Amino acid sequence: MNQHLSDKALFDQHKKRLKAEHRSTRYWQLLIFILFFTLWEIASRLHWIDPLIFSSPTKVGQSLIKNISSGDLWFHLRVTVLETFAGFLLGTFGGILIAFMLWNSRKLYHVLDPYLVVLNALPKVALGPIIIVALGPGYGSIITMGAIISIIVTCLVVYSAFREVDANYLKVLQSFGATKWQLFKEAVFPASLPAIISTFKVNVGLSWVGVIVGEFLVASKGLGYLIVYGFQVFNFTLVLYSLIVIAFIAALMYQAVDKLEKWLLKKI
Amino acid sequence: MSLLKGKQLTHYYFNTSNYTKALENISLSVEEGAFISLLGPSGCGKTTLLSILAGIIEPTFGKVTLNEKNVTETQSEMGYMLQQDYLFPWKKIIDNVLIGPKIRKTLDNQTIEKAKQLLKDIGLSSVIDAYPSSLSGGMRQRVALARTLITDPSLLLLDEPFSALDFQTKLKLEDLVSALLKQYHKTSILVTHDIGEAIAMSDQIYVMNANPGRIHQQFEVPIELRQLSPFDARKHAKYQHLFDRIWEELNQLESTSIG
């Protein structure tokens, strides 16, 4: 028998097996999805669960269609996504900027260290009422909530990544007489980029938390507001429908950042 | 005239719980075009001394001058090569070579051409646009050499640049470096713990002892060996003779430091 052909046949077999494996995973995922919604629907119709509290997929679906066609969904969604995005950018880049300042001045880091530790340990959403009082009820305070929740942890993670850069890379640059900014630009920042990008992923999720909590507290629009409103008027179809939209959009954003990460990492 | 002079260099390292005297009262001078080796056991402060000579570390006491100027002002005349290549993995080979001119803001088309020529000279013209990760250890160290030479330093400081390579690559690279340095008429200081390498490559050898680091003795490499390439020098009769003398010396140093 031809050895070369049999190698190729083996490889084909291996590929086929991988494909089958992949397909079976997909089937299971789909099955769980269908099972969950079917069970929910049945349980609701047969009153195994209280339909007033847990609603049902058809009611949520109807509400979804109604709100999409009326433009209502788009309105609330746009507000929340913009707030989340702004909070994410502010928290992430603010954190990186502070990390840079701490890296630039060892002294500053030592002085601020205990404050950063306290701020990091503090549950940031507890600052909500103060932020709202200070900045007024509106986009400003909600975006701040979305930012403040991630800024400190970003700063600490990125700072330690800056510190961990191999000193010999700096030595190479120093031997050419590099300035501190050149050290940062040529070695410290590019070497820390993977760590920075991985904070993006975490921060997307954190910004959602901050913004939703912010909307709980103060807003008159947005998905977080819809949840609170639905809760107050005991319209749990509205609550669940908002929840599903949030889950969907948050997952989409996470995927986008994930793609961005892969793309950026390939570039460097 | 001496190109580089170190006068009574003493250096301490401090941390919160302790201090160490890394170097004590080291004076040395290096003539233009000479190749000097600093030989000694690990922990004798060789790298510290080299960093001080390069102006990267400020010595606790003492002064280093290059062409009668303080080294901290003359960094543009220094080239530094480390134990490992420390090529930036996110930069292409050509950009790695050009990092020095970029830092000094002297990057122009002429420099880029020079870098390409230099890479060609060391047999790496085919990997100009590759990334360091696709190169072997020997190739990477050659790139690091090109990176050091591109700025045309009048003094080269080599910190065990061959120690992380396999033996065969190391011998080949020694020959290449030696030939290049002679060709460009460079003054060099090599730090090593490899006696053979020190003899094969240099004109003078300073043997150092540890705790604190001091220059213990100076050896002159016979003129016959200096004229040969490192590989051929290793086969010369006088090579073995000098090797044995230095070996004895190092052994004695070790036994006195233990006793």
Coordinates of C-alpha atoms in Angstrom, one line a residue:
Chain A
M1 CA 0.0 0.0 0.0
N2 CA 1.2 3.5 -0.8
Q3 CA 2.5 5.0 2.5
H4 CA 1.9 8.6 1.3
L5 CA -1.7 8.0 0.5
S6 CA -2.4 6.3 3.7
D7 CA -0.9 9.3 5.6
K8 CA -3.3 11.5 3.7
A9 CA -6.2 9.2 4.4
L10 CA -5.4 9.2 8.1
F11 CA -5.3 13.0 8.1
D12 CA -8.7 13.1 6.3
Q13 CA -10.1 10.8 8.8
H14 CA -8.8 13.0 11.6
K15 CA -10.4 16.1 10.0
K16 CA -13.7 14.2 9.6
R17 CA -13.7 13.2 13.2
L18 CA -13.0 16.8 14.3
K19 CA -15.9 18.0 12.1
A20 CA -18.3 15.4 13.5
E21 CA -17.2 16.4 17.0
H22 CA -17.8 20.1 16.3
R23 CA -21.2 19.4 14.8
S24 CA -22.3 17.3 17.8
T25 CA -21.3 20.2 20.1
R26 CA -23.5 22.5 18.0
Y27 CA -26.5 20.1 18.2
W28 CA -26.3 19.9 21.9
Q29 CA -26.1 23.7 22.3
L30 CA -29.2 24.1 20.1
L31 CA -31.0 21.4 22.0
I32 CA -30.4 23.1 25.3
F33 CA -31.7 26.4 23.8
I34 CA -34.9 24.8 22.4
L35 CA -35.4 22.7 25.6
F36 CA -35.1 25.7 27.8
F37 CA -37.6 27.9 26.0
T38 CA -40.0 25.0 25.4
L39 CA -39.9 24.1 29.0
W40 CA -40.4 27.7 30.0
E41 CA -43.4 28.0 27.7
I42 CA -45.0 24.7 28.9
A43 CA -44.3 25.4 32.6
S44 CA -45.9 28.8 32.2
R45 CA -49.0 27.6 30.4
L46 CA -49.6 24.7 32.7
H47 CA -49.1 27.0 35.7
W48 CA -46.1 25.0 37.1
I49 CA -44.7 28.5 37.5
D50 CA -46.6 31.7 38.0
P51 CA -47.0 33.3 34.6
L52 CA -47.5 36.6 36.2
I53 CA -43.9 36.5 37.5
F54 CA -42.1 34.4 35.0
S55 CA -44.1 35.3 31.9
S56 CA -43.6 33.1 28.9
P57 CA -41.4 33.1 25.8
T58 CA -44.4 33.8 23.5
K59 CA -45.4 36.8 25.6
V60 CA -41.9 38.1 25.8
G61 CA -41.6 37.5 22.0
Q62 CA -44.8 39.4 21.3
S63 CA -43.6 42.3 23.5
L64 CA -40.2 42.2 21.6
I65 CA -41.9 42.4 18.2
K66 CA -44.2 45.1 19.4
N67 CA -41.4 47.2 20.7
I68 CA -39.2 46.7 17.7
S69 CA -42.0 47.9 15.4
S70 CA -42.8 50.9 17.5
G71 CA -39.2 51.9 17.7
D72 CA -39.4 51.8 21.5
L73 CA -36.7 49.1 21.8
W74 CA -34.3 51.0 19.6
F75 CA -34.8 54.1 21.7
H76 CA -34.0 52.5 25.1
L77 CA -31.3 50.2 23.6
R78 CA -29.5 53.1 22.0
V79 CA -29.4 55.0 25.3
T80 CA -28.0 52.1 27.2
V81 CA -25.5 51.0 24.6
L82 CA -24.1 54.5 24.2
E83 CA -23.8 54.9 28.0
T84 CA -22.1 51.6 28.3
F85 CA -19.7 52.3 25.4
A86 CA -18.8 55.7 26.8
G87 CA -18.3 54.2 30.3
F88 CA -16.2 51.5 28.9
L89 CA -14.0 53.9 27.0
L90 CA -13.7 56.3 29.8
G91 CA -12.9 53.6 32.4
T92 CA -10.4 51.7 30.2
F93 CA -8.5 54.6 28.8
G94 CA -8.7 56.5 32.1
G95 CA -7.2 53.5 33.8
I96 CA -4.4 53.2 31.3
L97 CA -3.6 56.9 31.6
I98 CA -3.4 56.7 35.4
A99 CA -1.3 53.5 35.1
F100 CA 1.1 55.5 32.8
M101 CA 1.4 58.3 35.3
L102 CA 2.1 55.8 38.1
W103 CA 4.7 54.1 35.9
N104 CA 6.2 57.5 35.0
S105 CA 6.7 58.4 38.7
R106 CA 7.5 55.7 41.2
K107 CA 7.0 58.3 43.9
L108 CA 3.5 59.0 42.8
Y109 CA 2.8 55.2 42.9
H110 CA 4.1 54.9 46.5
V111 CA 2.1 57.9 47.6
L112 CA -1.2 56.8 46.0
D113 CA -0.8 53.0 46.7
P114 CA -3.0 52.9 49.9
Y115 CA -5.7 55.0 48.3
L116 CA -5.8 52.7 45.3
V117 CA -6.0 49.7 47.5
V118 CA -9.0 51.1 49.3
L119 CA -10.7 52.3 46.2
N120 CA -10.2 49.0 44.5
A121 CA -11.7 47.1 47.5
L122 CA -14.7 49.5 47.7
P123 CA -17.8 48.2 45.8
K124 CA -18.1 51.1 43.3
V125 CA -21.8 50.9 42.9
A126 CA -22.1 52.0 46.5
L127 CA -20.9 55.4 45.2
G128 CA -24.0 55.6 43.0
P129 CA -26.1 58.0 45.2
I130 CA -23.1 60.3 45.7
I131 CA -22.3 60.4 42.0
I132 CA -25.9 61.2 41.2
V133 CA -26.1 63.9 43.7
A134 CA -22.8 65.4 42.5
L135 CA -23.4 65.2 38.7
G136 CA -27.2 65.4 38.6
P137 CA -29.5 62.7 37.3
G138 CA -28.6 62.2 33.6
Y139 CA -26.2 60.7 31.2
G140 CA -23.2 62.1 33.0
S141 CA -23.7 60.2 36.2
I142 CA -24.7 57.0 34.5
I143 CA -21.6 57.1 32.3
T144 CA -19.5 57.9 35.3
M145 CA -21.0 54.8 37.0
G146 CA -20.0 52.7 34.0
A147 CA -16.5 54.1 34.0
I148 CA -15.7 54.2 37.8
I149 CA -16.5 50.5 38.1
S150 CA -13.6 49.5 35.8
I151 CA -11.1 52.4 36.1
I152 CA -9.3 51.4 39.3
V153 CA -8.9 47.7 38.5
T154 CA -7.8 48.6 35.0
C155 CA -5.2 51.0 36.4
L156 CA -3.8 48.3 38.8
V157 CA -3.7 45.5 36.2
V158 CA -2.1 47.7 33.5
Y159 CA 0.3 49.2 36.0
S160 CA 1.6 45.8 37.0
A161 CA 1.9 44.8 33.4
F162 CA 4.0 47.9 32.8
R163 CA 6.2 47.0 35.7
E164 CA 6.7 43.4 34.6
V165 CA 8.3 44.3 31.3
D166 CA 11.7 42.7 31.2
A167 CA 14.3 45.3 32.4
N168 CA 16.7 44.2 29.8
Y169 CA 14.5 45.6 27.0
L170 CA 14.8 48.9 28.8
K171 CA 18.5 48.4 29.1
V172 CA 18.8 48.0 25.3
L173 CA 17.0 51.2 24.8
Q174 CA 18.9 53.0 27.5
S175 CA 22.1 52.1 26.0
F176 CA 21.0 54.2 23.0
G177 CA 20.1 57.0 25.4
A178 CA 16.4 56.6 25.3
T179 CA 14.1 59.1 27.2
K180 CA 11.5 57.8 29.6
W181 CA 8.7 58.5 27.0
Q182 CA 10.8 56.5 24.4
L183 CA 11.1 53.6 26.8
F184 CA 7.4 53.6 27.2
K185 CA 6.6 53.9 23.5
E186 CA 9.1 51.4 22.2
A187 CA 9.1 48.7 24.9
V188 CA 6.7 49.1 27.9
F189 CA 3.5 49.8 26.0
P190 CA 3.9 47.2 23.2
A191 CA 5.0 44.6 25.7
S192 CA 2.0 45.3 27.9
L193 CA -0.5 45.3 25.0
P194 CA -1.8 41.7 25.6
A195 CA -2.5 42.6 29.2
I196 CA -4.2 45.8 28.2
I197 CA -6.4 44.1 25.6
S198 CA -7.5 41.4 28.1
T199 CA -8.7 44.2 30.4
F200 CA -11.0 45.3 27.5
K201 CA -12.9 42.0 27.8
V202 CA -13.4 42.3 31.6
N203 CA -14.3 46.0 31.3
V204 CA -17.1 45.5 28.8
G205 CA -18.9 43.4 31.4
L206 CA -18.1 45.7 34.2
S207 CA -19.4 48.8 32.3
W208 CA -22.7 47.0 31.8
V209 CA -23.0 46.5 35.5
G210 CA -22.3 50.1 36.2
V211 CA -24.7 51.5 33.6
I212 CA -27.6 49.2 34.6
V213 CA -27.2 50.0 38.2
G214 CA -27.0 53.7 37.3
E215 CA -30.2 53.4 35.4
F216 CA -31.8 51.6 38.2
L217 CA -31.1 54.5 40.5
V218 CA -31.9 57.5 38.3
A219 CA -32.8 57.1 34.7
S220 CA -36.0 57.7 32.8
K221 CA -34.8 55.8 29.8
G222 CA -32.6 52.8 28.9
L223 CA -32.8 49.1 29.5
G224 CA -32.0 49.3 33.2
Y225 CA -34.9 51.8 33.6
L226 CA -37.2 49.4 31.8
I227 CA -36.3 46.6 34.2
V228 CA -37.0 48.8 37.2
Y229 CA -40.2 50.2 35.7
G230 CA -41.4 46.7 34.8
F231 CA -40.7 45.7 38.4
Q232 CA -42.6 48.6 39.8
V233 CA -45.7 48.1 37.7
F234 CA -45.4 44.3 38.1
N235 CA -45.0 43.8 34.4
F236 CA -42.5 41.0 34.3
T237 CA -42.8 40.4 30.7
L238 CA -41.1 43.8 30.3
V239 CA -38.4 42.8 32.8
L240 CA -37.7 39.6 31.0
Y241 CA -37.7 41.1 27.6
S242 CA -35.2 43.8 28.7
L243 CA -33.1 41.1 30.3
I244 CA -33.0 39.1 27.1
V245 CA -32.1 42.1 25.1
I246 CA -29.3 43.0 27.5
A247 CA -27.9 39.5 27.5
F248 CA -27.9 39.4 23.7
I249 CA -26.3 42.8 23.2
A250 CA -23.7 42.3 26.0
A251 CA -22.7 39.0 24.4
L252 CA -22.5 40.7 21.1
M253 CA -20.2 43.4 22.5
Y254 CA -18.1 40.8 24.2
Q255 CA -17.7 39.0 21.0
A256 CA -16.7 42.2 19.2
V257 CA -14.0 42.9 21.8
D258 CA -12.9 39.3 21.5
K259 CA -12.5 39.7 17.8
L260 CA -10.7 43.0 18.3
E261 CA -8.3 41.3 20.7
K262 CA -7.5 38.5 18.2
W263 CA -7.0 41.1 15.5
L264 CA -4.7 43.3 17.6
L265 CA -2.7 40.4 18.9
K266 CA -2.1 39.2 15.4
K267 CA -0.9 42.6 14.4
I268 CA 1.8 42.8 17.1
Chain B
M1 CA 45.9 57.6 24.6
S2 CA 43.3 55.7 26.5
L3 CA 39.9 55.7 25.0
L4 CA 38.0 54.7 28.2
K5 CA 39.1 55.2 31.7
G6 CA 37.5 54.0 34.9
K7 CA 38.9 55.6 38.1
Q8 CA 38.4 54.0 41.5
L9 CA 35.0 52.7 40.8
T10 CA 33.1 51.5 43.9
H11 CA 29.5 50.5 43.8
Y12 CA 27.0 49.5 46.4
Y13 CA 23.6 47.9 46.0
F14 CA 21.1 48.9 48.6
N15 CA 17.8 47.3 49.5
T16 CA 15.5 47.7 52.5
S17 CA 17.1 44.9 54.6
N18 CA 20.7 44.9 53.4
Y19 CA 23.4 46.3 51.3
T20 CA 26.1 44.7 49.1
K21 CA 29.4 46.0 48.0
A22 CA 29.4 44.9 44.4
L23 CA 32.6 46.6 43.3
E24 CA 35.6 47.9 45.2
N25 CA 38.1 50.4 43.9
I26 CA 38.3 49.3 40.3
S27 CA 40.5 51.3 38.0
L28 CA 41.1 50.4 34.4
S29 CA 41.9 52.0 31.1
V30 CA 41.2 50.7 27.6
E31 CA 43.3 51.7 24.6
E32 CA 41.7 52.5 21.3
G33 CA 41.2 49.4 19.1
A34 CA 41.9 47.0 22.0
F35 CA 39.8 44.0 23.0
I36 CA 39.5 43.6 26.7
S37 CA 37.9 40.7 28.6
L38 CA 36.6 40.8 32.1
L39 CA 36.8 37.2 33.4
G40 CA 35.5 35.9 36.7
P41 CA 33.0 33.8 38.6
S42 CA 29.4 34.7 38.5
G43 CA 28.5 37.3 41.1
C44 CA 31.8 39.1 40.9
G45 CA 30.2 42.2 39.6
K46 CA 31.2 41.9 36.0
T47 CA 27.9 43.0 34.6
T48 CA 27.7 45.8 37.2
L49 CA 31.1 47.1 36.0
L50 CA 30.0 46.9 32.4
S51 CA 26.8 48.8 33.1
I52 CA 28.8 51.5 34.9
L53 CA 31.3 51.7 32.0
A54 CA 28.3 52.1 29.7
G55 CA 26.8 54.9 31.8
I56 CA 23.6 53.0 32.5
I57 CA 24.4 52.8 36.2
E58 CA 25.9 55.6 38.2
P59 CA 28.7 54.3 40.4
T60 CA 28.5 55.1 44.1
F61 CA 32.0 56.4 43.9
G62 CA 34.4 57.0 41.1
K63 CA 34.3 58.3 37.6
V64 CA 34.2 56.9 34.0
T65 CA 35.5 58.9 31.1
L66 CA 35.3 58.2 27.4
N67 CA 37.6 60.4 25.3
E68 CA 38.1 62.5 28.4
K69 CA 34.3 63.1 28.7
N70 CA 32.0 61.8 31.4
V71 CA 30.3 58.7 30.1
T72 CA 26.8 59.8 31.0
E73 CA 27.2 62.5 28.3
T74 CA 28.7 60.2 25.7
Q75 CA 26.2 57.4 25.4
S76 CA 26.0 57.9 21.6
E77 CA 29.5 56.4 21.4
M78 CA 28.6 53.2 23.3
G79 CA 27.2 50.0 22.0
Y80 CA 25.9 47.4 24.4
M81 CA 25.2 43.7 23.7
L82 CA 23.5 41.6 26.3
Q83 CA 23.5 37.9 27.3
Q84 CA 20.4 37.3 25.3
D85 CA 19.5 39.2 22.2
Y86 CA 16.4 41.0 23.6
L87 CA 15.1 41.7 20.2
F88 CA 11.7 43.3 20.3
P89 CA 9.3 40.5 19.2
W90 CA 6.8 42.9 17.8
K91 CA 9.3 44.6 15.5
K92 CA 10.6 43.3 12.2
I93 CA 14.3 42.4 12.0
I94 CA 15.1 45.6 10.1
D95 CA 13.1 47.7 12.6
N96 CA 15.0 46.0 15.5
V97 CA 18.3 46.9 13.9
L98 CA 17.1 50.4 13.4
I99 CA 15.9 51.0 16.9
G100 CA 19.1 52.8 18.0
P101 CA 18.9 55.5 15.2
K102 CA 15.2 55.8 15.9
I103 CA 15.8 56.5 19.6
R104 CA 18.4 59.0 18.6
K105 CA 16.3 60.5 15.9
T106 CA 18.9 60.0 13.3
L107 CA 16.8 57.6 11.2
D108 CA 17.1 58.4 7.5
N109 CA 17.3 56.6 4.2
Q110 CA 21.0 56.4 4.4
T111 CA 20.8 54.6 7.8
I112 CA 18.2 52.2 6.4
E113 CA 20.5 51.3 3.5
K114 CA 23.3 50.9 6.0
A115 CA 21.2 48.5 8.1
K116 CA 20.4 46.5 5.0
Q117 CA 24.1 46.3 4.1
L118 CA 25.0 45.3 7.6
L119 CA 22.4 42.5 7.6
K120 CA 23.7 41.3 4.3
D121 CA 27.3 41.3 5.7
I122 CA 26.3 39.0 8.5
G123 CA 24.3 36.8 6.1
L124 CA 20.8 37.8 7.2
S125 CA 19.5 39.6 4.1
S126 CA 16.8 37.1 3.6
V127 CA 15.1 37.7 7.0
I128 CA 15.0 41.5 6.9
D129 CA 11.2 41.6 7.1
A130 CA 10.8 38.6 9.3
Y131 CA 9.9 38.7 13.0
P132 CA 12.5 37.6 15.6
S133 CA 10.4 34.6 16.6
S134 CA 11.1 32.9 13.3
L135 CA 14.9 33.1 13.8
S136 CA 17.3 30.7 15.5
G137 CA 19.3 31.8 18.6
G138 CA 22.5 32.4 16.6
M139 CA 20.7 34.4 14.0
R140 CA 19.0 36.5 16.7
Q141 CA 22.3 37.3 18.4
R142 CA 23.7 38.3 15.0
V143 CA 20.8 40.7 14.6
A144 CA 21.5 42.1 18.1
L145 CA 25.1 42.6 17.0
A146 CA 23.9 44.5 13.9
R147 CA 21.7 46.6 16.1
T148 CA 24.7 47.5 18.2
L149 CA 27.0 48.2 15.3
I150 CA 24.5 50.4 13.3
T151 CA 25.0 53.4 15.5
D152 CA 28.8 53.1 14.9
P153 CA 29.8 53.1 18.5
S154 CA 33.5 53.8 19.3
L155 CA 33.2 51.4 22.2
L156 CA 31.5 48.1 22.3
L157 CA 30.4 46.5 25.6
L158 CA 29.7 42.8 25.3
D159 CA 27.9 41.2 28.3
E160 CA 28.4 37.4 27.8
P161 CA 26.8 37.7 24.4
F162 CA 27.6 34.1 23.5
S163 CA 26.7 32.3 26.7
A164 CA 23.1 31.4 25.8
L165 CA 24.1 29.8 22.5
D166 CA 25.0 26.2 21.7
F167 CA 28.7 25.5 21.3
Q168 CA 28.9 25.3 17.6
T169 CA 26.9 28.5 17.1
K170 CA 29.0 30.2 19.7
L171 CA 32.3 29.4 18.0
K172 CA 31.0 30.6 14.6
L173 CA 29.6 33.8 16.1
E174 CA 32.9 34.5 18.0
D175 CA 34.7 34.4 14.7
L176 CA 32.2 36.6 13.0
V177 CA 32.2 39.2 15.8
S178 CA 35.9 39.2 16.0
A179 CA 36.3 39.7 12.3
L180 CA 33.7 42.5 12.2
L181 CA 35.2 44.3 15.2
K182 CA 38.6 44.2 13.5
Q183 CA 37.1 45.3 10.2
Y184 CA 35.4 48.3 11.7
H185 CA 38.4 48.9 14.1
K186 CA 36.2 48.8 17.3
T187 CA 37.3 49.0 20.9
S188 CA 35.5 46.3 22.9
I189 CA 35.1 45.1 26.4
L190 CA 33.8 41.5 26.8
V191 CA 32.4 40.1 30.0
T192 CA 32.6 36.4 30.2
H193 CA 33.1 33.4 32.6
D194 CA 34.5 31.3 29.7
I195 CA 38.3 31.3 29.9
G196 CA 38.7 29.9 26.4
E197 CA 36.5 32.6 24.9
A198 CA 38.4 35.3 26.7
I199 CA 41.7 34.1 25.4
A200 CA 40.5 33.4 21.9
M201 CA 39.0 36.9 21.5
S202 CA 40.9 39.4 23.5
D203 CA 44.2 41.3 23.8
Q204 CA 44.1 41.7 27.6
I205 CA 42.2 39.7 30.2
Y206 CA 41.3 41.1 33.6
V207 CA 40.6 38.4 36.1
M208 CA 38.1 39.5 38.8
N209 CA 37.3 38.1 42.2
A210 CA 34.1 38.3 44.0
N211 CA 32.7 39.8 47.3
P212 CA 33.4 42.6 46.6
G213 CA 34.3 42.6 43.0
R214 CA 37.9 43.6 42.4
I215 CA 40.4 43.2 39.6
H216 CA 42.7 40.5 40.8
Q217 CA 45.2 40.1 38.0
Q218 CA 45.8 41.2 34.4
F219 CA 47.0 38.8 31.7
E220 CA 48.4 39.8 28.3
V221 CA 47.3 37.6 25.4
P222 CA 50.4 36.6 23.3
I223 CA 50.6 38.5 20.0
E224 CA 50.5 35.3 18.0
L225 CA 47.0 34.5 19.4
R226 CA 45.7 38.0 18.8
Q227 CA 46.4 37.7 15.1
L228 CA 44.4 34.5 14.7
S229 CA 40.7 34.2 14.5
P230 CA 39.2 32.9 17.7
F231 CA 38.6 29.4 16.2
D232 CA 42.3 29.1 15.1
A233 CA 43.6 30.7 18.3
R234 CA 42.0 27.8 20.2
K235 CA 44.2 25.4 18.4
H236 CA 47.5 27.3 19.1
A237 CA 50.0 25.9 21.6
K238 CA 50.2 29.1 23.5
Y239 CA 46.4 29.1 24.0
Q240 CA 46.6 26.0 26.2
H241 CA 49.5 27.5 28.1
L242 CA 47.6 30.7 29.0
F243 CA 44.4 28.7 29.6
D244 CA 46.3 26.6 32.3
R245 CA 47.7 29.7 34.0
I246 CA 44.3 31.4 34.2
W247 CA 42.7 28.2 35.3
E248 CA 45.2 27.9 38.1
E249 CA 44.6 31.5 39.1
L250 CA 40.8 31.1 39.2
N251 CA 41.1 27.9 41.2
Q252 CA 43.3 29.6 43.8
L253 CA 40.8 32.5 44.0
E254 CA 38.0 30.0 44.6
S255 CA 39.9 28.1 47.3
T256 CA 40.9 31.3 49.2
S257 CA 37.3 32.6 49.0
I258 CA 36.0 29.3 50.4
G259 CA 38.8 29.1 53.1

